[in-house]
mmCIF file of C-alpha atoms in Angstrom:
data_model
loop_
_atom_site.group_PDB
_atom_site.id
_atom_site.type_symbol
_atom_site.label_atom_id
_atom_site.label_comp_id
_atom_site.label_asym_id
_atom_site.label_seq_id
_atom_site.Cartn_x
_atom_site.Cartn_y
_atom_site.Cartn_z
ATOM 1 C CA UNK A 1 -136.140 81.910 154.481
ATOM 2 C CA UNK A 2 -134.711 78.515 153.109
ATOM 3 C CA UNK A 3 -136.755 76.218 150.884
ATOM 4 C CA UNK A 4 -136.087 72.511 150.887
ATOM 5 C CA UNK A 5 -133.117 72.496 148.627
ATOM 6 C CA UNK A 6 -131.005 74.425 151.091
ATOM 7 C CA UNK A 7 -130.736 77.660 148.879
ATOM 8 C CA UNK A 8 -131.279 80.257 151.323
ATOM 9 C CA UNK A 9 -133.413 83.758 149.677
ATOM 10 C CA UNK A 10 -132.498 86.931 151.610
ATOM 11 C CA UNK A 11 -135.046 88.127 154.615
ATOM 12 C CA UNK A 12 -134.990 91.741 155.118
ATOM 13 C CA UNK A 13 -133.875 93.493 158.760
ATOM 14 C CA UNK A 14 -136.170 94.817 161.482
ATOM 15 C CA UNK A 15 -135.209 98.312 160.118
ATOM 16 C CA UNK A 16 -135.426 100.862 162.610
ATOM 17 C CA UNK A 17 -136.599 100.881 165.907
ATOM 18 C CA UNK A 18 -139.452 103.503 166.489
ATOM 19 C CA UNK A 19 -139.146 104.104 170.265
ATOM 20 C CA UNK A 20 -135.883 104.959 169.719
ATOM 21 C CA UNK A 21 -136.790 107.426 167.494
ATOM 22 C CA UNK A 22 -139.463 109.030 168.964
ATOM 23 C CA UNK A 23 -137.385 109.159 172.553
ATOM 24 C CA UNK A 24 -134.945 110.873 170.359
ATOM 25 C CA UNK A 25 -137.230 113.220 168.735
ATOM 26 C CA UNK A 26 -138.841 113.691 172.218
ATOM 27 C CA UNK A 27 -135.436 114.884 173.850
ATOM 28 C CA UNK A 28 -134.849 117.057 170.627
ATOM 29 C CA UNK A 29 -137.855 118.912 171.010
ATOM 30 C CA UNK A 30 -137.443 119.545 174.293
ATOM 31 C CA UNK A 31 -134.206 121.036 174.011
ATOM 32 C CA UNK A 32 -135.070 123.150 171.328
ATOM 33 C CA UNK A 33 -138.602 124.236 172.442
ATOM 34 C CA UNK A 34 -137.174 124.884 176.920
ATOM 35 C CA UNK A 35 -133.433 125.942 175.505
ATOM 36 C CA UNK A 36 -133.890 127.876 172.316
ATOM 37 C CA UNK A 37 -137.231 129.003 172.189
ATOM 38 C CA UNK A 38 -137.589 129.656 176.067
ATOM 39 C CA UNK A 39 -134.227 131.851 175.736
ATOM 40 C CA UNK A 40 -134.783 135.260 177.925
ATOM 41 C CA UNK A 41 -133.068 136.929 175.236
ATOM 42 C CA UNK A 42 -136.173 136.520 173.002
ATOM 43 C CA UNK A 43 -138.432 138.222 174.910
ATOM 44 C CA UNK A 44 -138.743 141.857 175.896
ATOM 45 C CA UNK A 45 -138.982 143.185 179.691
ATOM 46 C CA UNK A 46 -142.100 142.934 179.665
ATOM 47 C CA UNK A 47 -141.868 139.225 178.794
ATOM 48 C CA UNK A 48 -143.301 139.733 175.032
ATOM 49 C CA UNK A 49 -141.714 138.049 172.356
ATOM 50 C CA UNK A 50 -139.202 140.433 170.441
ATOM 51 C CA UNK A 51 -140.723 141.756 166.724
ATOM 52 C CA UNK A 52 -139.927 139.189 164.344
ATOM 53 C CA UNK A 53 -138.646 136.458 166.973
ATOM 54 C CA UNK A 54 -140.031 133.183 165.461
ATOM 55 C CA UNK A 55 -138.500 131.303 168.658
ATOM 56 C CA UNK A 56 -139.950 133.334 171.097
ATOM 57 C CA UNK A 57 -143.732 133.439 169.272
ATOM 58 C CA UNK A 58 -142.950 129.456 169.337
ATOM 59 C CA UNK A 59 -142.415 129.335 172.970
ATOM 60 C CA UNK A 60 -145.891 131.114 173.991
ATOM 61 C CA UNK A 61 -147.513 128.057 172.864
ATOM 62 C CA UNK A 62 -147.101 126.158 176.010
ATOM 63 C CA UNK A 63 -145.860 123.324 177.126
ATOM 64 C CA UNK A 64 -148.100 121.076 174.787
ATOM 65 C CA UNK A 65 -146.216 122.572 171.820
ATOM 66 C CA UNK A 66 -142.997 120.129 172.619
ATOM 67 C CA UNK A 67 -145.257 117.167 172.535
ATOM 68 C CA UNK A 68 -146.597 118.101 168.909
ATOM 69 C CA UNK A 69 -143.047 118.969 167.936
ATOM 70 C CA UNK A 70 -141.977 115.361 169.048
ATOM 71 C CA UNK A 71 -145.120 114.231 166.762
ATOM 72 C CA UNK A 72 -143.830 116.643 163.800
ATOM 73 C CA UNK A 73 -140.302 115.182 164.096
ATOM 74 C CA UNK A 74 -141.065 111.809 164.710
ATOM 75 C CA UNK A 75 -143.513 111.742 161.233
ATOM 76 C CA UNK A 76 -140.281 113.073 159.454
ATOM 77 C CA UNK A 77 -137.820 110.855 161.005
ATOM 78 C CA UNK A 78 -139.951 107.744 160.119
ATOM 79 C CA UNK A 79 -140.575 109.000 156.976
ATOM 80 C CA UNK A 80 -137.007 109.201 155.940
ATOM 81 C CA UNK A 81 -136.464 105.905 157.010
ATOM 82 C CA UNK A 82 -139.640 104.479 155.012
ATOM 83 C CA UNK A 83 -138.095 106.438 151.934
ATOM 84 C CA UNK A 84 -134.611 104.835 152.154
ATOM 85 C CA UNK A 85 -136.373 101.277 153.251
ATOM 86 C CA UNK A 86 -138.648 101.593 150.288
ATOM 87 C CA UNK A 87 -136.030 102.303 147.659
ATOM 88 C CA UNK A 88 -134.017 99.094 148.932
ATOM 89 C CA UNK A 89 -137.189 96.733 148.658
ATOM 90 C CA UNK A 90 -137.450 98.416 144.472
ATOM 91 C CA UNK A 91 -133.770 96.715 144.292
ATOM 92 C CA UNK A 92 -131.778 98.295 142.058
ATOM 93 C CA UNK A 93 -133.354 99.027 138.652
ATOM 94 C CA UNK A 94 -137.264 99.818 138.199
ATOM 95 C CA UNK A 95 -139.574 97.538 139.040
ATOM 96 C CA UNK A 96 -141.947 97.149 136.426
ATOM 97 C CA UNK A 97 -139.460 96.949 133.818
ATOM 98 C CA UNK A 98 -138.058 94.161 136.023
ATOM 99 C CA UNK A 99 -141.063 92.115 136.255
ATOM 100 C CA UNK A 100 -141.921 92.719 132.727
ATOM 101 C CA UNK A 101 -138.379 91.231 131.379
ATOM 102 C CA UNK A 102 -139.192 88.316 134.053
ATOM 103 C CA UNK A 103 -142.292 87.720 132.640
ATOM 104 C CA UNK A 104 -140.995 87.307 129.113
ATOM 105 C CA UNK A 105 -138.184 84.748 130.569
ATOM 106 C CA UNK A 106 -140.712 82.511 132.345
ATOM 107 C CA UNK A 107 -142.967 82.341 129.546
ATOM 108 C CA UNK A 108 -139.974 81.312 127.781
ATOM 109 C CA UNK A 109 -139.080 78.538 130.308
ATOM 110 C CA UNK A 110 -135.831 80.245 130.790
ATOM 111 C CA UNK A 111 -136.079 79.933 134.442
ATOM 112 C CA UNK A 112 -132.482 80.161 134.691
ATOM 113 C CA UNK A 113 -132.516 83.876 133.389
ATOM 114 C CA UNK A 114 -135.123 84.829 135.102
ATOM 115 C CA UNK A 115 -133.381 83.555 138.096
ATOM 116 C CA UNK A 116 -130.497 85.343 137.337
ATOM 117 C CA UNK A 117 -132.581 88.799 136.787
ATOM 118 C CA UNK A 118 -133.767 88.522 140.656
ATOM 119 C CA UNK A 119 -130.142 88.240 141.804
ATOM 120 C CA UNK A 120 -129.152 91.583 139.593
ATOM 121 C CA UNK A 121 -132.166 93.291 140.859
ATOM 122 C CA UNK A 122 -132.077 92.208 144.410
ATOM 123 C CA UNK A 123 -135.083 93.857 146.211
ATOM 124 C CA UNK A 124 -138.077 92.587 148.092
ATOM 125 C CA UNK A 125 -140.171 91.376 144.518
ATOM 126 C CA UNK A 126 -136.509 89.735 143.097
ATOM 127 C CA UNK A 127 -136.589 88.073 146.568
ATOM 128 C CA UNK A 128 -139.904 86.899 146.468
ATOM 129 C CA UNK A 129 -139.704 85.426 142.307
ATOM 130 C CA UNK A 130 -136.552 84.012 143.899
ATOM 131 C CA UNK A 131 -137.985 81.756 146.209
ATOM 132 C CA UNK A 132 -141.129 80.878 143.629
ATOM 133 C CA UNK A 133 -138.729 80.184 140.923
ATOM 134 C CA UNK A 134 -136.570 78.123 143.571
ATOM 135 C CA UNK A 135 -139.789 76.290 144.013
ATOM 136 C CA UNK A 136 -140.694 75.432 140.623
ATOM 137 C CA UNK A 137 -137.084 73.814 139.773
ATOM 138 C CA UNK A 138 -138.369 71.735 143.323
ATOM 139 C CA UNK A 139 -141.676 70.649 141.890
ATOM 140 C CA UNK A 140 -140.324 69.673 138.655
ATOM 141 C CA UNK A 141 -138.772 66.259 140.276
ATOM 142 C CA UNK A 142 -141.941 65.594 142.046
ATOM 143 C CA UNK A 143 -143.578 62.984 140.017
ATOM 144 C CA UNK A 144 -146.313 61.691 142.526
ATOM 145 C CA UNK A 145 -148.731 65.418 141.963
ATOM 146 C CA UNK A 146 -150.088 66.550 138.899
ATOM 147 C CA UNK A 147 -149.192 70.056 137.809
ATOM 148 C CA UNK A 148 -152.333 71.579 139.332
ATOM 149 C CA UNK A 149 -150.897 70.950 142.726
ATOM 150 C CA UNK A 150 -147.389 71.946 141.528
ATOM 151 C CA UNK A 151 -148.573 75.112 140.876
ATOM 152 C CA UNK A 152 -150.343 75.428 143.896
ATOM 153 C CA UNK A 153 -147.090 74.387 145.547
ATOM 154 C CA UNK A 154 -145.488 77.545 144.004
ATOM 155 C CA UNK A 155 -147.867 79.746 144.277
ATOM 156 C CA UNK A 156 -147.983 78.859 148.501
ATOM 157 C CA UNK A 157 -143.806 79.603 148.756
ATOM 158 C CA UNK A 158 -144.422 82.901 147.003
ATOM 159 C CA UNK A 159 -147.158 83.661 149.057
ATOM 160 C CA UNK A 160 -144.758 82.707 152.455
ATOM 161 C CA UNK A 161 -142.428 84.725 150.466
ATOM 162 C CA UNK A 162 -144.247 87.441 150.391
ATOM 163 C CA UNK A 163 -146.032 87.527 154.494
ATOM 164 C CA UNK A 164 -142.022 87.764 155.148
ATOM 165 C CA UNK A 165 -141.130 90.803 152.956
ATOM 166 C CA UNK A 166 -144.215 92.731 153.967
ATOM 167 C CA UNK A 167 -143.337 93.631 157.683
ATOM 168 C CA UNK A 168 -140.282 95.186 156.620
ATOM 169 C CA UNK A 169 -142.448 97.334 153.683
ATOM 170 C CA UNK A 170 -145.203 98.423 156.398
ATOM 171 C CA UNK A 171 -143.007 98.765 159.535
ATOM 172 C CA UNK A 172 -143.542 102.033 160.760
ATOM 173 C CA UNK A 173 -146.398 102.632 158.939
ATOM 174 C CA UNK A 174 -148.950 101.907 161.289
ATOM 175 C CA UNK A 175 -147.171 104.851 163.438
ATOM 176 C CA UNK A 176 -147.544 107.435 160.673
ATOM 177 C CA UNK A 177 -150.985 106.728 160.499
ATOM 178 C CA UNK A 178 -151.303 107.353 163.889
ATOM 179 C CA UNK A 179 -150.251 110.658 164.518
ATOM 180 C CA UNK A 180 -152.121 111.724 161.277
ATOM 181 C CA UNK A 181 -155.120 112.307 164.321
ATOM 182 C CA UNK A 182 -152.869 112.501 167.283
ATOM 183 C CA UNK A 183 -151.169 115.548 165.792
ATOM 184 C CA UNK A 184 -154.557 117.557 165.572
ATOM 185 C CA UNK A 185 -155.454 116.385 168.856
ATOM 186 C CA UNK A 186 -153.163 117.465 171.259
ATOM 187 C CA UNK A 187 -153.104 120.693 168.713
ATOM 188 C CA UNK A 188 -156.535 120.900 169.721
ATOM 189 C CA UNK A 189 -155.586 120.332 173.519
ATOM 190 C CA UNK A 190 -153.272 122.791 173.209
ATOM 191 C CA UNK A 191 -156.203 125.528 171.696
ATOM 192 C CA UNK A 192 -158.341 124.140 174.503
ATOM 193 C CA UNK A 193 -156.126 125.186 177.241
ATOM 194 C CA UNK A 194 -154.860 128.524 176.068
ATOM 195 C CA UNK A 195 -158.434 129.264 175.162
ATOM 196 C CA UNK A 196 -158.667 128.281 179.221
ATOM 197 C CA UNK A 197 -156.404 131.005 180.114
ATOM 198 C CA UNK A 198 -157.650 133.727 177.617
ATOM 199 C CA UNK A 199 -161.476 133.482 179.496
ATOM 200 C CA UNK A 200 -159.403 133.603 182.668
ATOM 201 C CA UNK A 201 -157.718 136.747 181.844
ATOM 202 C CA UNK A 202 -161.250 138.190 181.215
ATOM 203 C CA UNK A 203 -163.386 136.815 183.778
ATOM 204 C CA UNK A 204 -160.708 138.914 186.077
ATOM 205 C CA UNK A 205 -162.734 141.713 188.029
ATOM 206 C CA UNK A 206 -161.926 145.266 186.403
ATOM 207 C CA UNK A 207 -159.615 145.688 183.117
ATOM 208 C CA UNK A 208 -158.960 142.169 181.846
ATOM 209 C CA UNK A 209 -155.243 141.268 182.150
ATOM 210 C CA UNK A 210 -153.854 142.341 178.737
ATOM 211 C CA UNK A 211 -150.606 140.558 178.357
ATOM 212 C CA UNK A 212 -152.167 137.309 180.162
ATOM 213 C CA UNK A 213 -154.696 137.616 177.511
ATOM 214 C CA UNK A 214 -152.325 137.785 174.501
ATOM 215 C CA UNK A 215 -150.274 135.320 175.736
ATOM 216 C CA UNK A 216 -153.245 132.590 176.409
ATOM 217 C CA UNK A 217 -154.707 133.641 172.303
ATOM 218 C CA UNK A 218 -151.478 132.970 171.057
ATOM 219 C CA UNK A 219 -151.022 129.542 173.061
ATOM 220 C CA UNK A 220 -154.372 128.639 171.333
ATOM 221 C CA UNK A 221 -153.655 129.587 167.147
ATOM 222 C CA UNK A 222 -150.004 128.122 167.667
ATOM 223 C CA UNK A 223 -150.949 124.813 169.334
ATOM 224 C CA UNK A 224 -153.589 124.846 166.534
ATOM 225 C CA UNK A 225 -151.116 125.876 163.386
ATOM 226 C CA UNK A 226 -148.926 123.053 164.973
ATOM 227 C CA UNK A 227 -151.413 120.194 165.213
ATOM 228 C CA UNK A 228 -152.806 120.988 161.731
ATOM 229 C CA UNK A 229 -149.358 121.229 160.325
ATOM 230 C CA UNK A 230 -148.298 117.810 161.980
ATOM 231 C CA UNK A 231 -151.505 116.165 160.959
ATOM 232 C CA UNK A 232 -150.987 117.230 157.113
ATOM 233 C CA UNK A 233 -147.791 115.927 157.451
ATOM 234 C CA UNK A 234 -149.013 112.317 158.082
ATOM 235 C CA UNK A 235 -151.826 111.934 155.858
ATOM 236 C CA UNK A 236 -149.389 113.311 152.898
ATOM 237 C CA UNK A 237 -146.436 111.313 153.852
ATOM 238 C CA UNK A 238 -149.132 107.941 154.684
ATOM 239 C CA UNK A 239 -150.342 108.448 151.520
ATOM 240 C CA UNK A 240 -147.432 108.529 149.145
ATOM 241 C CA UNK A 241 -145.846 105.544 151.153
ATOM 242 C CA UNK A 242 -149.094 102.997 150.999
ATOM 243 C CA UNK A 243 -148.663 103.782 147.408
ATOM 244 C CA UNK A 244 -145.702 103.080 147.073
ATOM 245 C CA UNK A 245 -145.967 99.612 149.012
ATOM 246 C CA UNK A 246 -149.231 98.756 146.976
ATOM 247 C CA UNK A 247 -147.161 99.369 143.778
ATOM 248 C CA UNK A 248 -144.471 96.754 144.732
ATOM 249 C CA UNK A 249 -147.940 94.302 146.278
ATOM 250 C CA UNK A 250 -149.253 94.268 142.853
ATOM 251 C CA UNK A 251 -145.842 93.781 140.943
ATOM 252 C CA UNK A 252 -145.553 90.685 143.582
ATOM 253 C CA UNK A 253 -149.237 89.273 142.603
ATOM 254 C CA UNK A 254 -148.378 90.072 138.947
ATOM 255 C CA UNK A 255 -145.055 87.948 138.869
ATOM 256 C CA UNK A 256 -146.283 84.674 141.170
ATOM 257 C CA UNK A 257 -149.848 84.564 138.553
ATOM 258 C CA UNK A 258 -146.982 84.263 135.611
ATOM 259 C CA UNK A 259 -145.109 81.498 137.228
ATOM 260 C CA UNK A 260 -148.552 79.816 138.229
ATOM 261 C CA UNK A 261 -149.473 80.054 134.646
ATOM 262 C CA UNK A 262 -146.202 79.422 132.726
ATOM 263 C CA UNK A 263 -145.978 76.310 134.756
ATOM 264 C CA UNK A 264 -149.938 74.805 133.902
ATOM 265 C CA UNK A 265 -149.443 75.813 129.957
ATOM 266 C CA UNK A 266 -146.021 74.244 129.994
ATOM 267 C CA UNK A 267 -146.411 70.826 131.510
ATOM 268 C CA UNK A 268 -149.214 69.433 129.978
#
């Protein structure tokens, strides 16, 4: 973003791209679920999964079990990323006791120092005081406005500040939220289908196919362990992140009210 004196305030990147990711997750979990788990050497002659073989329990789920995997890993991938995204936008000391020694400077009128705080800290809020106190030195040298619509000025570059910074905060968000249901839905496919198979087995004339029937119960509690699981995942990992983003909203609407205000009370 540039404001009219040519001073150029740092825009944050596109961060990461989330097809990419979830391709990548996708071919991951295919690899592990049809090359690990599906290994012969898992299962038994009788095509039971060894005692104690995690991989080969994992593999009776079915073939909906990669698709929840790639929703499992793609909720962790993009949740690393939002964790290392989120600690850039806080800059590089804590936020609140940055925007409470800003405060104090612009009530001061040391808009220099408080300038000079934002480039220390860096960070999505330093970026977005940045352009507001870039602003007011602007305003200052208009002398055809009176300081109502100064302020208003100000407060309307922090708030273009601000629609900039908050794409790169919530990017990937939106996905997380997402598979918070998809997870427990194709978990619940998954149940559906190997439920499916387990009335199959019995509705067989005679003695019910015993290994068919095993097989098709355990499809159903691991596809439904595995959608819960990726489901929690979301709404745990959604939750800690919006918080995190509403935290650095508010220190944003608490820093461009104290430049709206110091600049009323001080040019009267």
């Amino acid at each position: 973003m540039e404001t009219k004196k040519g001073t150029k305030v740092k825009t944050r990147s596109k961060g990461a791209s989330a097809g990419f990711i979830i391709a990548g997750c996708f071919i991951v979990a295919c690899v592990f679920f049809f090359g690990i788990c599906g290994d012969p050497g898992n299962f038994d002659e009788k095509g039971h999964p060894l005692t104690g073989n995690v991989f080969g329990t994992l593999y009776q789920g079915g073939v909906v079990i990669p698709l929840v995997m790639t929703l499992l890993l793609t909720v962790l991938s993009l949740s690393v990323e939002r964790f290392f995204a989120l600690n850039r936008a806080n800059g590089k000391g804590n936020v609140d006791k940055f925007v409470y020694s800003a405060k104090q400077k612009i009530e001061a009128g040391d808009i220099a120092g408080a300038s000079k705080l934002c480039d220390d800290q860096k960070g999505s809020v330093a970026n977005i005081l940045k352009a507001g106190l870039i602003r007011y030195e602007d305003v200052e040298k208009i002398t055809n406005l009176n300081n109502d619509e100064k302020a208003a000025i100000i407060q309307k570059e922090i708030e273009e500040a601000t629609t900039l910074e908050l794409p790169y905060l919530e990017k990937n968000m939106n996905i997380i939220a997402a598979i918070s249901s998809l997870g427990t839905l194709f978990g619940l496919l998954g149940t559906v289908l190997g439920m499916i198979r387990a009335f199959a087995a019995l509705a067989q004339e005679g003695s019910p196919d015993s290994l068919a029937l095993s097989t098709a119960i355990s499809e159903a509690l691991l596809n439904t362990a595995m959608g819960i699981a990726t489901g929690a995942c979301a709404i745990i990992f959604y939750t800690y992140f919006s918080g995190r983003i509403q935290n650095l909203t508010n220190a944003v609407d608490e820093v461009g009210f104290a430049i709206g205000q110091t600049y009323t009370t001080t040019h009267k």
